mmCIF file of C-alpha atoms in Angstrom:
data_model
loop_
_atom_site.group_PDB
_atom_site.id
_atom_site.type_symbol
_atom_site.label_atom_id
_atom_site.label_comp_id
_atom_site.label_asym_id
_atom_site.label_seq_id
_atom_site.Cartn_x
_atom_site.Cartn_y
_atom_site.Cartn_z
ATOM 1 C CA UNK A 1 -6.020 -18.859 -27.989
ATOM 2 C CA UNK A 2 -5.654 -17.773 -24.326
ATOM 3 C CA UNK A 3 -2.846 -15.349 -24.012
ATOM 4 C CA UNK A 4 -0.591 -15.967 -21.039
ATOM 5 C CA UNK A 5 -0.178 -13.420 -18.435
ATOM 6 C CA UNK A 6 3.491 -13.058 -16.930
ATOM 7 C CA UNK A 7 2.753 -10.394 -14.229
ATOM 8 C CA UNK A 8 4.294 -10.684 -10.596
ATOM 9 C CA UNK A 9 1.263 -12.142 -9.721
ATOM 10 C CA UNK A 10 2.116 -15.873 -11.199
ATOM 11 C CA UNK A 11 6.077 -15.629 -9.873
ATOM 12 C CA UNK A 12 5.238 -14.661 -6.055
ATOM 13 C CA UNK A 13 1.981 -16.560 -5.873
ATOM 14 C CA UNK A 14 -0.416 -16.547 -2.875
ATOM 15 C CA UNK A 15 -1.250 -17.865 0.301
ATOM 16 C CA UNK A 16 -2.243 -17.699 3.396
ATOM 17 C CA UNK A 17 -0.800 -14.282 5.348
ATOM 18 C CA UNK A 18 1.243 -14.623 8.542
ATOM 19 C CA UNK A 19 0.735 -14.495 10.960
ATOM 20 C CA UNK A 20 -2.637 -16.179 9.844
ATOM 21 C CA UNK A 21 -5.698 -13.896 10.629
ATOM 22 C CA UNK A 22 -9.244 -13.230 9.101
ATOM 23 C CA UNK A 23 -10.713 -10.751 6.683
ATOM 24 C CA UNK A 24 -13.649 -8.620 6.994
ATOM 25 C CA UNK A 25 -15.543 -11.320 5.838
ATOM 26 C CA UNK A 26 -14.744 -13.069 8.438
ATOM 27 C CA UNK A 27 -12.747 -16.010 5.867
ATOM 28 C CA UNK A 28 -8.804 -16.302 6.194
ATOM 29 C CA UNK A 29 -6.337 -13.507 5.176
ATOM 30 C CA UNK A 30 -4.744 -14.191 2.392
ATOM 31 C CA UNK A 31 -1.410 -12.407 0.864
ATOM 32 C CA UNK A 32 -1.125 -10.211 -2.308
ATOM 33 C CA UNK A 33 1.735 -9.890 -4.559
ATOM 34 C CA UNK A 34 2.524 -6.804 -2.839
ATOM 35 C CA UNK A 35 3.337 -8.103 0.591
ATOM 36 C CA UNK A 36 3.934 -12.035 0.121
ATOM 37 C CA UNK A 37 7.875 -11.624 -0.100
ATOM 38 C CA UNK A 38 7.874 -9.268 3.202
ATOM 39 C CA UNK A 39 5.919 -11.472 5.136
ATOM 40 C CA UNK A 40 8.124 -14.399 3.377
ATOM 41 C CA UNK A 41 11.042 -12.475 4.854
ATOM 42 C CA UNK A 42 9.629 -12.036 7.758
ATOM 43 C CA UNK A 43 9.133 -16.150 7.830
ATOM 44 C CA UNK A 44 12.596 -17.014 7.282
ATOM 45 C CA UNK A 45 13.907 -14.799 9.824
ATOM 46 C CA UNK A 46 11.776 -15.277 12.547
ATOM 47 C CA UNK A 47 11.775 -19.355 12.382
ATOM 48 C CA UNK A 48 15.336 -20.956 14.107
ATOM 49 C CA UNK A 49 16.835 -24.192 11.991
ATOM 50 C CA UNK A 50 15.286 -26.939 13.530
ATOM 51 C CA UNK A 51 11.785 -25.993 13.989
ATOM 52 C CA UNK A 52 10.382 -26.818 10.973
ATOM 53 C CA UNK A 53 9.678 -30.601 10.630
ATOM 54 C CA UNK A 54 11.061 -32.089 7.864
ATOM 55 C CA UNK A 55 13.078 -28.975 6.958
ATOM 56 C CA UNK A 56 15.684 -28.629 9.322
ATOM 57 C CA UNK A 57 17.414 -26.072 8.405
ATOM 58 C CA UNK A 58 15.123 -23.831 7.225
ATOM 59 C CA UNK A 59 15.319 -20.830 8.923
ATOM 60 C CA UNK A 60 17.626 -17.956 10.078
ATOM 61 C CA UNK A 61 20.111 -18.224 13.190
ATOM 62 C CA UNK A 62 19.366 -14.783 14.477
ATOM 63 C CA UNK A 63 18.237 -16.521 17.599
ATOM 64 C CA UNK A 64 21.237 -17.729 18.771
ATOM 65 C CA UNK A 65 21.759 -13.914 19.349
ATOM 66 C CA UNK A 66 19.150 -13.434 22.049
ATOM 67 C CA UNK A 67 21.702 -13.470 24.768
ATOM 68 C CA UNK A 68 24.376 -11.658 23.049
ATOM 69 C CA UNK A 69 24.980 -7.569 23.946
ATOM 70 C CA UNK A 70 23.765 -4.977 21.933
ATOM 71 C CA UNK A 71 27.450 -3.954 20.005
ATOM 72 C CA UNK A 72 29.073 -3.409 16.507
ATOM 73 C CA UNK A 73 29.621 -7.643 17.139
ATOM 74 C CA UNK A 74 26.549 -8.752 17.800
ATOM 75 C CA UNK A 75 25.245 -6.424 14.537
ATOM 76 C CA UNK A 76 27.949 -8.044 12.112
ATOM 77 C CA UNK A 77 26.607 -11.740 13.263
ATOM 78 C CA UNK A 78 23.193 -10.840 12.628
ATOM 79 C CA UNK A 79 24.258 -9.021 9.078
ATOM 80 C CA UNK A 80 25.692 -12.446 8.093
ATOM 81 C CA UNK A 81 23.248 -14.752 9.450
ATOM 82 C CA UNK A 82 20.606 -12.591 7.291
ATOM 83 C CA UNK A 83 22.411 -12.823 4.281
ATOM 84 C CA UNK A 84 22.689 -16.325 4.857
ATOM 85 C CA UNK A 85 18.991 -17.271 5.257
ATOM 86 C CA UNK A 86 18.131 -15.161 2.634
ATOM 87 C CA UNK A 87 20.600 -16.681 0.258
ATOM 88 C CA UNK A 88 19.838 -19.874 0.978
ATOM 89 C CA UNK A 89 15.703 -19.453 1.405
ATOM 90 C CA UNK A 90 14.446 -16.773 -0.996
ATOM 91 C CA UNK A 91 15.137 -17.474 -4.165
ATOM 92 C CA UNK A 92 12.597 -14.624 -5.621
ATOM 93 C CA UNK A 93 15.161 -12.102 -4.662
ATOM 94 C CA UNK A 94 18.132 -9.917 -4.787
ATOM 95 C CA UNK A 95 19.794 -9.086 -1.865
ATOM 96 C CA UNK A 96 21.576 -5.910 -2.262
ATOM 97 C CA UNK A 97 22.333 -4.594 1.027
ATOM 98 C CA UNK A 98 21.693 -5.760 5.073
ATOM 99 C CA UNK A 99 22.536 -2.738 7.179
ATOM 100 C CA UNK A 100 21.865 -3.829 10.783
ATOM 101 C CA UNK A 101 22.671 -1.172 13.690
ATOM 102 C CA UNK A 102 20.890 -0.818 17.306
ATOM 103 C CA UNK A 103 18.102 1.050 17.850
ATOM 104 C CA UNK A 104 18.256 4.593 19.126
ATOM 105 C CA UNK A 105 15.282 4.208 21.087
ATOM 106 C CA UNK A 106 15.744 0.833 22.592
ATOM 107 C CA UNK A 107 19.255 -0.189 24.361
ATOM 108 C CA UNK A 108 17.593 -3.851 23.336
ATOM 109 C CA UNK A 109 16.407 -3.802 20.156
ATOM 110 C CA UNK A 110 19.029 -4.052 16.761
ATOM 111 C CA UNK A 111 17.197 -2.475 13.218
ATOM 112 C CA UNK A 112 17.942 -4.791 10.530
ATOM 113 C CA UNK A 113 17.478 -2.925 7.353
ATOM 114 C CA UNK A 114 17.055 -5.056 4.294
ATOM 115 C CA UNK A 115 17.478 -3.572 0.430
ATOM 116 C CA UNK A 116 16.374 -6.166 -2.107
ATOM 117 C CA UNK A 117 15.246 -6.440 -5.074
ATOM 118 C CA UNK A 118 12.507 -8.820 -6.955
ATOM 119 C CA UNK A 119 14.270 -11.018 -9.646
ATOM 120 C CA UNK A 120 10.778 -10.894 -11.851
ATOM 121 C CA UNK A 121 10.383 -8.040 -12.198
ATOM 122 C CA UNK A 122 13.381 -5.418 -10.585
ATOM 123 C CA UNK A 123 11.361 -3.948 -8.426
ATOM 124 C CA UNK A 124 13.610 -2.547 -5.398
ATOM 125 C CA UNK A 125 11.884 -2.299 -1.919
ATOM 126 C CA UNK A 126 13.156 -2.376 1.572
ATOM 127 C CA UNK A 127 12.097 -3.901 4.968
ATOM 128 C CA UNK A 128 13.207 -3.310 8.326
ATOM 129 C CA UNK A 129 12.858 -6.007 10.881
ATOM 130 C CA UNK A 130 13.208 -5.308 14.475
ATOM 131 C CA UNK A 131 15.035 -7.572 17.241
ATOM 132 C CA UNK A 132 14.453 -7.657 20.379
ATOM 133 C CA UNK A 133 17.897 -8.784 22.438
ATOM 134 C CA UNK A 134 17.756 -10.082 26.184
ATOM 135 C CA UNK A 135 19.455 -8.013 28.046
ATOM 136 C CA UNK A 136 21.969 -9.063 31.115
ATOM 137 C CA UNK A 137 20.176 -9.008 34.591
ATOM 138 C CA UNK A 138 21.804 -6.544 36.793
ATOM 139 C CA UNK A 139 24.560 -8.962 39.220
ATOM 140 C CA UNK A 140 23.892 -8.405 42.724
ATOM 141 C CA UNK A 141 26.854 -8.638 44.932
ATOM 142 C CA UNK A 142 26.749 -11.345 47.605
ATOM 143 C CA UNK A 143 25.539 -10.527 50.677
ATOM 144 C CA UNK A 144 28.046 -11.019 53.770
#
């Protein structure tokens, strides 16, 4: 009788690692249980509903704050459109806190600090995700 293991390992699974890249051997990259749900993270938030064929709204709506300025606003949209995607997309997780806030080194650039925690096994970990904001082109004033 084969004893079943029930190690992170079977709940998080593996795959391919994103973006997709080669190994040292020169075969494809794959993930490890260790970094699967970051880069899984990383997946959901970087993909806008209605890329994905045949899962439209899979994704996070962080893009539709590209265009929007860099304030205490802008950071509460992005808070809730995280908690959102994860909710809805990452079922291997916890999310216990989204702290987003700009960056002090980059007038266009918000931090979005995620706290969570793996159902399987309660194992806490962070990740923060940078994103990048267009900022407003400087308005010239007509000439006369």
């Amino acid at each position: 009788m084969t004893q079943k293991s029930t190690g992170a390992e079977e709940i998080i699974g593996k795959g391919w690692s994103f973006p997709p890249q080669t190994d040292r051997q020169g075969g494809i990259s794959l993930t490890n249980e260790r970094n699967e749900l970051d880069q899984s993270i990383l997946i959901i938030l970087s993909t806008s509903p209605g890329q994905r064929v045949m899962r439209n709204s899979f994704g996070c709506r962080l893009q539709e704050l590209v265009f929007a300025p860099n304030n205490s606003h802008t950071a509460a949209q992005a808070r809730r459109y995280v908690e959102e995607a994860l909710g809805m997309w990452e079922p291997r997780i916890i999310v216990h806190t989204v702290d987003v806030a700009p960056d002090p080194q980059a007038d266009n650039r918000l931090l979005i600090c995620i706290e969570y925690e793996i159902k399987a096994n309660h194992d806490r970990r962070s990740l923060v995700h940078p994103f990048y904001l267009i900022p407003d082109e400087p308005r010239q004033e007509a000439r006369r």
